[in-house]
Amino acid sequence: MSLTAPRYSGLLVVLLMVLQWAGQGIPSPVRPICDLRVLDHFIMEARDTETALRGCKAGCGVTGTFVVPLTNVDFLVWETKDIWEQAVEVQSGLSLLGQALGAVGESLSNAVMQSLITNNKSNIRSLGQVLHSLHIKRTPPQVDATIMKVSSLSELLSVHINFLRGKVRLLLKNAPVCQQSSP
Amino acid sequence: EKKMTNDHLKKLLVYCMLCCTQKIIVQGAQTFQTKVALLRHVEPNNPKCFAEGIRDLTCFWEEDEERAGSAKQYSFIYTYQNENSSECNVTALPAAGGRILYFCRLSQTQLFVPLDIQVFRDGLLIHNRRLHIELFFLLDPPVNLTVKRTEKQGQLKASWMPPPLKYLDDSMMYEVSYVIAGTQMGQVEEVRASSEVILLGLQPGAKYSVRIRVKLDGVSYNGYWSAWTDPVLMATLPGDLDPLIVSLTLIISLILTLLSLTVLLSHRRFLLNKIWPVIPNPESKFQGLFTVYGGDFEEWLGYSAGGLCLRPAYFYSEELPAPLEVLSEVSLDLPSSPLPPKAKQAPGEDEKLKRIDSLMERWRETPHEHWLMDQLRVLHQLPGPQCSQLESQDAYVTLNAQNHSGEEPLDDILEETLPLQALFASGRTCSESHSDLGSLQQSSGSGRLSTQSSFEYPNHTWPPKGPGYTYMAVADSGVSMDYSPMSSSRIDYMGKGVIYTNEYRNEIPAHRQPIPFAF
């Protein structure tokens, strides 16, 4: 028997409270959210959505082209970028994914899938707030070489998962605020 | 000289570098072989790929030597999503079982993006696979595994150094295996995002073998379990006596003791009879024998002789009086002739012979019924010879009624097989062979003597070979023997010679009646 890790449900409550305050426009000092277990939770939910999609015929009837961020990480290249470049890349990518998921949700006929997609979209918004807590400013999406186009829901969800597991996680792990607060 | 020294130093440095490089290469080769062996069992697809860090990827496949070709025949093509294809150089190595191992190693990789791999042999596609490199990590085992005792019993603290991989340390999970040294029974503990663990619930005073392996947790990164580390042995603290356990043990012991005592006391009589059975006491059968006469049976017999007739139980005891075969030759001649060879000639026997002669004389003089008993008692008081009382040399007292004219060797007479009549017919010499008539009254400790008497009581009476035939009846009740002359005539005939004795056996014919007594 070993010492078990505490559950992160309490952290989610704190995050929701932060989001609520942000939504109300009440400026308040936001405590940085450095616990990666929140991100892990969002990643797991994205996987559940991808798994549920396999049971959906013909991609659940979703058609169209979606602009999504690139997910590949070459550490030799990534480490040459500073934190703000990384943050810009992550924020723009999250924005693109949010837009794409929003467009998918409107055309879905499957109620279960629609619910899951809506949840994933909500998670992306939450990640934006987490990045805000790290004092990383938002930037508008940029059309550059860091984007690509996909034409199916499965590709979209795969990009969603890879982006969260890769660049988002690397940014959160190496955030200067979190580096200062960790022992 | 300086140049020579520098040259020597350079050579030494190069030699050290070569040695270190060789050592690293050897270790790397061993590690590679270990990982190849691991993947061979757990990965069914080809090519089998694994990443040891965040920047590399190694893929390999094996082929039989018969079908295998040279490494140049193979092409390893890999393509990242939305990128152009690239080729990796293939290397061949001999493998176990006569197979050839082909592998390709990429030194710069991209994670979180699909990677397509194709293997061609002579232009023909033999293997095709798509994978995400961040999901195929095969790390080196943790290092510096340390196991220490804590202050508490049944606990050990294990700590280790995780593989030095940036970005992955918080995504690692560990498996800690701890077993009692020398056994196969143990447990496995899973640890996440930590490099130490406290093992609980261990046996006090036991030696544990602890080892550990690592794997990525599967959320952002995934892969295979690494190889186990070398086991580390550590013994737990010896156990102290728990006061609760001690008190419970004492209470249970006390309860068991009380129960045992209760059972023993309730069955004490039965147990005593089994362990120490009561010795049967014949006192009830012989009233006054022990209380009045102190166990002296002679005296008891003497004082109770008058009542014996009124006590048929004395004669008809559980053991019927054994008939006594009485064989003897009584010679009226004085023992001037040498004693027969078989007769015992022990020191002190001369005195006894004289004694017996005097007895015979007296017998002639006192033909009372009790005379023989008296004489026997007297004889009993004589110091016994060296022979044991247990020897079957009880005296046979036979009163021969015939005048023996012939001389016959005594040996013939000593044969037990001779019929009674023959013995009575011959035998004119008496020789004393044994005089320990007292042995007839053996203590109960020997338990033999009285059973050795036999009395041949033929159906027909002894043919009176001549006048003066005398015989004596002996009754063996198992406790003592009683002699009583049944009839007498020519008693004076008995005054001569010595008493001739023979060994005899106790045979109680079933049809025999107890010998009636008459004094």
XYZ file of C-alpha atoms in Angstrom:
702
model
C 0.000 0.000 0.000
C 1.382 3.414 -0.836
C 0.415 6.954 -0.230
C -2.317 7.862 -2.714
C -2.527 11.178 -4.541
C -5.258 13.571 -3.579
C -8.130 13.979 -6.016
C -8.292 17.030 -8.174
C -12.006 17.634 -7.930
C -11.327 20.527 -5.591
C -9.098 22.117 -8.180
C -11.854 21.965 -10.726
C -14.119 23.820 -8.376
C -11.515 26.511 -7.996
C -11.143 26.710 -11.757
C -14.853 27.132 -12.266
C -14.944 29.868 -9.714
C -12.158 31.615 -11.525
C -13.985 31.301 -14.803
C -17.135 32.680 -13.286
C -15.352 35.722 -11.982
C -13.684 36.219 -15.324
C -17.013 35.976 -17.065
C -18.483 38.591 -14.785
C -15.642 40.931 -15.742
C -14.644 41.445 -12.209
C -10.956 41.915 -12.173
C -9.396 39.847 -9.531
C -6.015 38.408 -8.999
C -6.013 34.918 -10.397
C -3.972 32.356 -8.754
C -1.867 30.448 -11.289
C -3.086 26.970 -12.022
C -0.023 24.856 -12.415
C -1.492 21.425 -11.663
C -1.270 19.409 -14.820
C -3.872 17.000 -13.634
C -6.509 19.395 -14.905
C -5.033 19.174 -18.370
C -4.790 15.402 -18.033
C -8.458 15.327 -17.275
C -9.239 17.309 -20.403
C -7.050 14.976 -22.424
C -8.939 11.953 -21.110
C -12.247 13.506 -22.037
C -10.960 14.222 -25.539
C -10.020 10.565 -25.852
C -13.435 9.498 -24.733
C -14.901 11.641 -27.498
C -12.601 10.030 -30.067
C -13.565 6.577 -28.820
C -17.245 7.425 -29.012
C -16.765 8.633 -32.566
C -15.761 5.117 -33.660
C -19.271 4.011 -33.004
C -20.630 6.727 -35.203
C -21.239 5.858 -38.822
C -19.774 7.997 -41.590
C -18.203 10.377 -39.150
C -21.538 11.221 -37.636
C -22.449 13.078 -40.790
C -19.923 15.837 -40.236
C -18.565 17.300 -43.451
C -16.454 20.303 -44.228
C -12.929 21.599 -43.844
C -11.597 22.695 -40.519
C -8.546 24.819 -39.839
C -6.553 23.334 -37.017
C -3.094 23.937 -35.536
C -0.086 21.750 -36.179
C 0.627 19.407 -33.365
C 4.143 18.102 -34.100
C 6.801 18.920 -31.566
C 10.457 18.767 -32.433
C 12.124 19.366 -29.141
C 15.206 20.715 -30.758
C 13.071 23.359 -32.416
C 10.638 23.817 -29.516
C 13.357 24.527 -27.040
C 14.733 27.233 -29.236
C 11.487 29.183 -28.840
C 10.959 31.324 -25.783
C 7.986 31.011 -23.525
C 5.988 33.776 -25.155
C 6.359 32.276 -28.596
C 5.270 28.990 -27.199
C 2.367 30.632 -25.445
C 1.290 32.418 -28.628
C 1.430 29.196 -30.553
C -0.598 27.410 -27.908
C -3.193 30.102 -27.546
C -3.752 30.425 -31.278
C -4.021 26.711 -31.568
C -6.589 26.536 -28.818
C -8.567 29.235 -30.487
C -8.605 27.421 -33.804
C -9.658 24.208 -32.130
C -12.427 25.947 -30.286
C -13.797 27.378 -33.493
C -13.602 24.062 -35.265
C -15.348 22.211 -32.494
C -18.027 24.837 -32.392
C -18.676 24.407 -36.084
C -18.814 20.611 -35.683
C -21.277 20.777 -32.836
C -23.806 22.643 -34.909
C -23.873 19.998 -37.640
C -23.956 16.883 -35.428
C -27.108 14.834 -35.366
C -25.947 12.414 -32.681
C -26.942 13.724 -29.298
C -24.234 11.873 -27.426
C -21.538 13.115 -29.711
C -22.945 16.569 -29.569
C -22.717 16.514 -25.805
C -19.140 15.299 -25.885
C -18.093 17.888 -28.436
C -19.682 20.597 -26.380
C -17.745 19.388 -23.354
C -14.499 19.442 -25.284
C -15.218 22.964 -26.422
C -15.803 23.958 -22.836
C -12.517 22.384 -21.850
C -10.704 24.476 -24.421
C -12.213 27.582 -22.962
C -11.061 26.451 -19.544
C -7.557 25.989 -20.828
C -7.626 29.524 -22.043
C -8.390 30.618 -18.529
C -5.600 28.480 -17.200
C -3.202 30.139 -19.559
C -4.562 33.465 -18.432
C -3.783 32.516 -14.867
C -0.237 31.959 -15.938
C -0.172 35.546 -17.090
C 0.184 34.608 -20.691
C -1.709 37.025 -22.836
C -4.202 36.016 -25.451
C -3.414 36.646 -29.036
C -5.669 36.449 -32.063
C -5.308 33.392 -34.278
C -2.735 33.639 -36.960
C -2.733 31.940 -40.313
C 0.755 30.760 -40.710
C 2.711 27.633 -41.197
C 1.583 26.389 -37.847
C -1.837 25.464 -39.147
C -3.291 22.854 -41.406
C -6.657 21.767 -42.698
C -8.608 18.636 -41.928
C -11.750 17.332 -43.527
C -13.181 14.854 -41.023
C -14.301 14.797 -37.433
C -11.894 11.988 -36.587
C -8.940 14.013 -37.848
C -10.184 17.026 -35.942
C -10.434 15.065 -32.686
C -7.011 13.532 -33.260
C -5.497 16.961 -33.723
C -7.339 18.113 -30.630
C -5.836 15.319 -28.533
C -2.318 15.670 -29.880
C -2.345 19.411 -29.383
C -3.378 19.098 -25.788
C -0.877 16.312 -25.049
C 1.949 18.107 -26.778
C 2.261 21.840 -26.972
C -0.299 22.755 -24.357
C 1.233 20.434 -21.811
C 4.768 21.507 -22.578
C 3.782 25.137 -22.140
C 1.999 24.565 -18.852
C 4.827 22.456 -17.508
C 7.434 25.063 -18.323
C 5.444 28.140 -17.387
C 7.726 30.490 -15.455
C 5.072 31.130 -12.832
C 4.782 27.435 -12.149
C 8.513 26.993 -12.102
C 8.786 29.636 -9.415
C 6.036 28.166 -7.242
C 7.258 24.517 -7.426
C 9.763 23.409 -4.661
C 61.777 14.851 -23.165
C 58.803 17.134 -23.040
C 57.712 15.960 -26.429
C 58.027 12.385 -25.386
C 56.025 13.094 -22.264
C 53.334 14.832 -24.265
C 53.253 11.968 -26.691
C 52.882 9.533 -23.861
C 50.122 11.600 -22.322
C 48.295 11.811 -25.612
C 48.558 8.119 -26.110
C 47.323 7.512 -22.589
C 44.398 9.872 -23.121
C 43.466 8.247 -26.371
C 43.702 4.858 -24.724
C 41.408 5.969 -21.891
C 38.928 7.429 -24.312
C 38.929 4.272 -26.293
C 38.381 2.229 -23.186
C 35.558 4.435 -22.029
C 34.017 4.443 -25.447
C 34.337 0.743 -25.651
C 32.751 0.405 -22.239
C 29.918 2.691 -23.256
C 29.458 0.837 -26.478
C 29.412 -2.490 -24.705
C 26.914 -1.228 -22.173
C 24.846 0.292 -24.922
C 24.926 -2.934 -26.824
C 23.852 -4.857 -23.762
C 21.046 -2.392 -23.153
C 19.982 -2.630 -26.743
C 19.953 -6.396 -26.631
C 17.935 -6.288 -23.416
C 15.344 -3.999 -24.923
C 15.167 -6.030 -28.091
C 14.528 -9.100 -25.994
C 11.802 -7.287 -24.052
C 9.990 -6.048 -27.125
C 10.265 -9.399 -28.834
C 7.803 -10.767 -26.279
C 5.378 -7.869 -25.892
C 5.094 -6.273 -29.358
C 3.428 -8.361 -32.024
C 3.688 -5.859 -34.885
C 6.653 -5.252 -37.153
C 8.738 -3.275 -37.216
C 9.050 -3.110 -33.444
C 9.831 0.469 -32.454
C 10.784 2.119 -29.185
C 11.962 5.510 -28.078
C 14.562 5.775 -25.365
C 14.288 9.572 -25.121
C 12.360 12.520 -26.528
C 14.534 12.753 -29.622
C 15.223 9.188 -30.820
C 13.425 6.216 -32.260
C 14.727 2.694 -32.895
C 12.869 0.223 -35.035
C 13.898 -3.395 -35.737
C 12.602 -6.577 -37.254
C 13.950 -10.106 -37.541
C 14.058 -12.624 -40.312
C 15.167 -16.195 -40.654
C 18.639 -16.733 -41.929
C 17.310 -18.636 -44.913
C 15.178 -15.759 -46.145
C 17.395 -13.002 -44.852
C 19.449 -10.905 -47.143
C 22.056 -8.263 -46.665
C 21.178 -4.964 -45.025
C 21.448 -3.170 -48.319
C 18.521 -5.077 -49.648
C 16.254 -3.379 -47.125
C 14.824 0.186 -47.156
C 13.350 1.905 -44.149
C 11.105 4.817 -45.219
C 9.397 7.049 -42.639
C 6.956 9.914 -43.233
C 5.571 12.448 -40.769
C 2.106 13.861 -41.354
C 2.082 16.678 -43.825
C 5.781 16.160 -44.535
C 7.925 14.442 -47.101
C 9.277 10.935 -46.681
C 12.719 10.216 -45.394
C 14.886 7.117 -45.400
C 16.880 5.520 -42.591
C 19.923 3.335 -43.027
C 19.351 -0.284 -42.083
C 21.909 -2.276 -40.043
C 22.003 -6.057 -39.673
C 23.063 -8.003 -36.591
C 23.069 -11.703 -35.825
C 20.298 -12.710 -33.459
C 19.487 -15.741 -31.350
C 18.150 -18.855 -32.944
C 19.957 -18.386 -36.218
C 17.989 -15.270 -37.119
C 19.122 -11.904 -38.446
C 18.085 -8.683 -36.752
C 17.677 -5.547 -38.900
C 17.289 -2.216 -37.213
C 17.144 1.479 -37.954
C 17.696 4.323 -35.522
C 16.381 7.875 -35.961
C 18.252 10.520 -34.033
C 15.783 13.356 -34.564
C 12.103 12.811 -34.213
C 8.780 14.654 -33.954
C 6.282 13.798 -31.311
C 2.516 14.273 -31.120
C 2.160 13.672 -34.851
C 1.422 10.479 -36.782
C 4.464 8.736 -38.285
C 4.179 6.320 -41.167
C 6.905 3.637 -41.466
C 7.446 1.373 -44.463
C 10.061 -1.363 -44.884
C 10.998 -2.623 -48.317
C 13.129 -5.560 -49.322
C 14.323 -5.425 -52.848
C 11.558 -2.927 -53.599
C 8.846 -5.043 -52.061
C 6.928 -3.724 -49.100
C 7.296 -6.150 -46.207
C 6.273 -4.014 -43.246
C 3.963 -0.973 -42.923
C 3.003 0.758 -39.739
C 1.640 4.111 -38.382
C 2.480 5.183 -34.865
C 2.892 8.149 -32.516
C 6.408 8.130 -31.111
C 5.353 9.620 -27.731
C 3.338 6.443 -27.132
C 6.291 4.023 -27.620
C 8.746 4.893 -24.913
C 10.956 2.127 -23.529
C 12.995 3.731 -20.789
C 16.068 2.558 -18.941
C 15.411 1.200 -15.447
C 15.626 3.631 -12.569
C 19.006 3.949 -10.933
C 20.291 4.282 -7.396
C 17.529 2.219 -5.855
C 17.859 2.574 -2.087
C 15.866 0.739 0.562
C 15.944 1.903 4.163
C 14.205 0.994 7.372
C 11.839 3.421 8.957
C 11.316 3.898 12.646
C 8.133 1.893 12.536
C 7.842 -1.857 12.343
C 6.839 -3.549 9.156
C 7.881 -0.656 6.946
C 10.572 -0.001 4.423
C 11.244 3.142 2.464
C 12.387 2.764 -1.126
C 13.761 5.640 -3.132
C 15.323 5.856 -6.538
C 16.460 8.194 -9.273
C 14.068 8.394 -12.247
C 15.451 8.260 -15.747
C 16.844 11.665 -16.553
C 14.299 12.684 -19.189
C 13.128 16.209 -19.477
C 9.387 16.860 -19.729
C 8.605 13.255 -18.801
C 9.368 13.070 -15.087
C 5.829 13.892 -13.992
C 4.391 11.407 -16.456
C 6.273 8.377 -15.144
C 4.804 5.576 -13.147
C 6.723 2.910 -11.284
C 6.151 -0.606 -10.215
C 7.810 -1.635 -6.959
C 8.125 -5.343 -6.408
C 8.994 -6.543 -2.899
C 9.221 -10.163 -1.884
C 10.662 -11.953 1.081
C 14.123 -13.038 0.085
C 14.208 -16.600 -1.083
C 10.499 -16.839 -1.756
C 8.301 -16.094 -4.713
C 5.432 -14.644 -2.770
C 5.404 -10.916 -2.780
C 3.507 -7.832 -3.780
C 3.705 -5.170 -6.428
C 3.086 -1.555 -5.611
C 2.292 1.110 -8.231
C 3.679 4.569 -7.732
C 2.872 7.615 -9.864
C 4.798 10.830 -10.242
C 7.031 10.167 -7.270
C 10.486 8.761 -6.754
C 9.989 7.203 -3.330
C 7.506 5.006 -1.582
C 6.942 3.595 1.883
C 6.130 -0.077 1.845
C 3.648 -0.932 4.564
C 2.380 -4.133 6.066
C 5.661 -5.980 5.920
C 6.628 -8.838 8.183
C 8.790 -7.785 11.095
C 12.270 -9.161 11.111
C 12.051 -10.409 7.523
C 14.489 -9.778 4.719
C 12.913 -8.280 1.637
C 14.127 -8.108 -1.934
C 12.979 -4.913 -3.596
C 13.200 -4.028 -7.258
C 11.542 -1.450 -9.468
C 10.714 -0.680 -13.087
C 9.324 2.366 -14.880
C 6.791 3.186 -17.575
C 5.044 6.328 -18.767
C 1.568 6.822 -17.387
C -0.282 6.747 -20.724
C -1.959 10.141 -20.493
C 0.322 12.306 -22.599
C 3.035 9.702 -23.057
C 2.958 5.940 -23.112
C 5.215 2.958 -23.747
C 6.449 -0.369 -22.391
C 7.569 -1.384 -18.932
C 11.292 -1.104 -18.559
C 13.524 -3.889 -17.324
C 13.672 -4.496 -13.572
C 16.462 -3.018 -11.568
C 18.854 -5.235 -9.686
C 17.181 -6.308 -6.419
C 18.106 -4.612 -3.182
C 17.898 -6.558 0.067
C 16.812 -5.043 3.352
C 15.457 -6.515 6.552
C 12.631 -4.970 8.490
C 12.820 -4.175 12.161
C 12.254 -7.140 14.458
C 8.808 -7.263 15.889
C 8.061 -6.249 19.417
C 5.623 -8.049 21.508
C 2.313 -6.422 21.088
C 0.788 -5.998 24.558
C -2.616 -6.879 23.230
C -1.347 -10.065 21.663
C 0.551 -10.997 24.813
C -2.482 -10.451 26.999
C -4.730 -12.388 24.663
C -2.220 -15.222 24.561
C -2.085 -15.357 28.339
C -5.848 -15.344 28.649
C -6.246 -18.101 26.107
C -3.533 -20.156 27.782
C -5.218 -19.730 31.129
C -8.545 -20.803 29.715
C -7.040 -23.857 28.077
C -5.249 -24.772 31.284
C -8.448 -24.508 33.302
C -10.293 -26.601 30.774
C -7.600 -29.257 30.841
C -7.623 -29.358 34.616
C -11.385 -29.651 34.638
C -11.289 -32.550 32.231
C -8.520 -34.259 34.158
C -10.277 -33.863 37.473
C -13.538 -35.160 36.109
C -11.810 -38.249 34.768
C -9.158 -38.644 37.424
C -10.297 -42.059 38.514
C -10.279 -43.384 34.996
C -6.885 -41.913 34.311
C -5.437 -43.218 37.558
C -6.665 -46.687 36.752
C -5.021 -46.460 33.370
C -1.756 -44.990 34.494
C -1.404 -46.661 37.857
C -3.623 -49.674 37.965
C -4.478 -50.987 41.363
C -2.567 -54.089 42.256
C -5.007 -56.811 43.116
C -4.972 -57.484 46.769
C -5.591 -61.053 47.742
C -6.083 -60.049 51.307
C -9.773 -60.670 51.045
C -9.135 -64.247 50.203
C -6.797 -64.782 53.081
C -8.307 -63.189 56.046
C -5.825 -62.286 58.659
C -2.827 -63.189 56.553
C -1.547 -59.667 56.342
C -3.239 -58.026 59.244
C -2.446 -60.644 61.856
C 0.493 -62.617 60.548
C 2.147 -59.893 58.555
C 2.127 -61.931 55.405
C 3.741 -65.021 56.915
C 1.902 -67.647 55.090
C 3.355 -70.472 57.050
C 2.131 -69.176 60.231
C -1.153 -68.367 58.751
C -1.399 -71.865 57.453
C -0.442 -73.270 60.784
C -3.017 -71.367 62.662
C -5.652 -71.809 60.180
C -4.963 -75.442 59.411
C -7.699 -76.539 61.626
C -10.099 -74.542 59.703
C -8.913 -75.591 56.347
C -11.277 -78.411 56.234
C -14.027 -76.007 56.859
C -12.797 -73.741 54.171
C -13.129 -75.494 50.959
C -12.271 -72.306 49.164
C -8.749 -72.755 50.277
C -8.551 -75.949 48.373
C -10.701 -74.957 45.526
C -8.993 -71.708 44.656
C -8.918 -70.284 41.202
C -5.806 -72.223 40.504
C -6.327 -75.855 41.102
C -3.635 -77.488 43.083
C -1.255 -78.931 40.687
C -0.640 -82.584 40.856
C 2.887 -83.342 41.773
C 4.814 -86.031 40.207
C 6.856 -87.334 42.938
C 9.758 -89.434 41.977
C 12.429 -90.498 44.298
C 14.423 -93.328 45.446
C 15.033 -93.627 48.979
C 17.872 -95.719 49.903
C 18.100 -97.050 53.333
C 21.830 -97.250 53.054
C 23.885 -94.642 54.647
C 25.514 -92.218 52.276
C 28.842 -93.857 52.706
C 29.035 -94.509 48.986
C 29.974 -91.616 46.844
C 27.171 -89.481 45.684
C 26.035 -89.843 42.097
C 27.745 -87.600 39.646
C 24.724 -85.550 38.932
C 24.078 -84.817 42.466
C 25.155 -81.444 43.588
C 28.018 -81.539 45.879
C 28.233 -78.100 47.237
C 29.976 -77.078 50.392
C 27.668 -77.623 53.292
C 25.976 -80.497 51.649
C 27.547 -83.042 54.036
C 25.910 -81.394 56.911
C 22.679 -81.519 55.093
C 23.039 -85.158 54.350
C 23.565 -85.839 57.955
C 20.619 -83.786 58.699
C 18.494 -85.726 56.351
C 19.660 -88.966 57.806
C 18.654 -87.791 61.151
C 15.369 -86.843 59.706
C 14.899 -90.275 58.363
C 15.711 -91.706 61.675
C 13.267 -89.540 63.343
C 10.737 -90.390 60.742
C 10.986 -93.981 61.597
C 10.557 -93.079 65.171
C 7.695 -90.695 64.762
C 5.327 -91.959 62.215
C 2.977 -89.090 62.888
C 1.251 -87.452 60.084
C 2.749 -84.161 60.870
C 6.236 -85.477 61.137
C 6.969 -84.946 57.462
C 5.659 -81.465 57.532
C 7.809 -80.702 60.500
C 10.786 -82.116 58.840
C 10.152 -80.205 55.765
C 9.894 -77.066 57.747
C 13.144 -77.827 59.450
C 14.708 -78.512 56.187
C 13.421 -75.263 54.964
C 15.234 -73.517 57.716
C 18.519 -74.967 56.654
C 20.806 -72.639 54.773
C 20.142 -73.185 51.178
C 22.770 -74.329 48.823
C 24.268 -72.210 46.200
C 21.701 -73.173 43.765
C 18.998 -70.662 43.165
C 15.681 -71.118 44.636
C 14.263 -70.611 41.259
C 15.945 -73.654 39.829
C 13.738 -76.505 39.120
C 15.410 -78.742 41.579
C 12.619 -79.195 43.920
C 12.786 -82.244 45.987
C 10.979 -85.260 44.979
C 10.084 -87.320 47.893
C 9.261 -90.769 47.000
C 8.805 -93.569 49.383
C 9.788 -96.716 47.742
C 8.236 -99.760 49.147
C 10.514 -102.287 47.629
C 13.753 -103.682 48.586
C 16.067 -103.022 45.799
C 18.321 -105.826 45.229
C 20.059 -104.849 42.186
C 22.485 -102.171 41.730
C 21.559 -99.877 39.022
C 23.285 -96.839 37.915
C 21.789 -93.799 39.238
C 21.820 -92.206 35.859
C 19.149 -94.529 34.647
C 17.024 -93.529 37.485
C 17.494 -89.853 36.822
C 15.825 -90.095 33.464
C 12.586 -88.336 33.649
C 11.231 -90.394 30.916
C 11.252 -93.485 33.042
C 7.837 -94.548 33.972
C 6.798 -94.116 37.485
C 6.518 -97.784 38.027
C 9.961 -98.388 36.826
C 11.317 -95.812 39.125
C 9.541 -97.285 41.947
C 10.653 -100.708 40.934
C 14.293 -99.867 40.960
C 16.093 -97.268 42.742
C 17.514 -98.516 45.849
C 19.981 -95.807 46.306
C 19.097 -92.517 47.414
C 21.174 -89.680 46.565
C 20.665 -86.270 47.486
C 20.710 -83.875 44.689
C 18.915 -81.062 46.127
C 17.711 -80.298 49.480
C 16.170 -76.968 49.044
C 12.737 -78.020 49.837
C 12.228 -74.633 51.084
C 12.145 -73.445 47.575
C 8.790 -74.947 47.360
C 7.553 -72.208 49.471
C 8.673 -69.578 47.158
C 7.840 -66.023 47.622
C 5.420 -64.673 45.251
C 8.176 -62.760 43.661
C 9.635 -65.718 41.865
C 6.373 -67.166 40.874
C 7.872 -70.174 39.319
C 8.701 -72.745 41.702
C 5.397 -73.898 42.800
C 4.312 -74.303 39.270
C 6.998 -76.715 38.573
C 5.659 -79.432 40.657
C 3.749 -82.154 39.092
C 2.118 -85.061 40.469
C 1.606 -88.081 38.456
C -1.542 -89.430 39.797
C -2.277 -92.357 37.694
C -5.647 -93.762 37.559
C -4.493 -96.924 39.046
C -2.806 -96.902 42.265
C 0.740 -97.628 42.476
C 1.129 -101.250 42.346
C 2.380 -102.286 45.601
C 5.597 -103.815 44.611
C 6.176 -104.908 47.996
C 5.446 -104.208 51.515
C 6.411 -100.969 52.890
C 5.304 -98.860 49.986
C 5.000 -95.370 51.005
C 4.056 -92.256 49.094
C 3.352 -88.729 49.824
C 0.918 -86.457 48.206
C 1.906 -82.950 47.495
C -0.632 -80.282 46.782
C 0.466 -77.196 44.939
C -1.998 -74.415 45.313
C 0.134 -71.955 43.548
C 1.091 -70.269 46.757
C 2.683 -73.076 48.582
C 2.959 -76.758 48.530
C 1.635 -79.039 51.094
C 3.001 -82.418 51.722
C 1.041 -85.100 53.344
C 1.669 -88.728 53.423
C -1.230 -90.531 51.905
C -0.338 -93.779 53.488
C 2.639 -95.226 55.011
C 4.032 -98.550 55.738
C 7.458 -99.611 56.382
C 8.404 -96.109 57.226
C 11.515 -97.396 58.612
C 12.461 -98.151 55.085
C 12.808 -94.476 54.486
C 15.351 -93.998 57.036
C 18.107 -95.119 54.872
C 19.775 -93.606 51.994
C 19.456 -90.177 50.644
C 16.641 -88.548 48.983
C 16.778 -88.709 45.286
C 15.419 -85.738 43.440
C 14.514 -85.058 39.937
C 13.289 -82.143 37.968
C 9.680 -82.173 37.334
C 7.114 -80.124 35.597
C 3.828 -78.920 36.709
C 1.028 -80.442 34.784
C -2.457 -80.071 35.895
C -4.499 -82.547 34.023
C -7.901 -81.184 33.383
C -9.616 -84.231 34.580
C -7.720 -84.357 37.812
C -9.508 -83.624 40.904
C -7.985 -81.643 43.638
C -6.053 -83.791 45.928
C -7.872 -84.360 49.087
C -5.975 -83.647 52.154
C -5.762 -85.732 55.165
C -3.520 -85.149 58.084
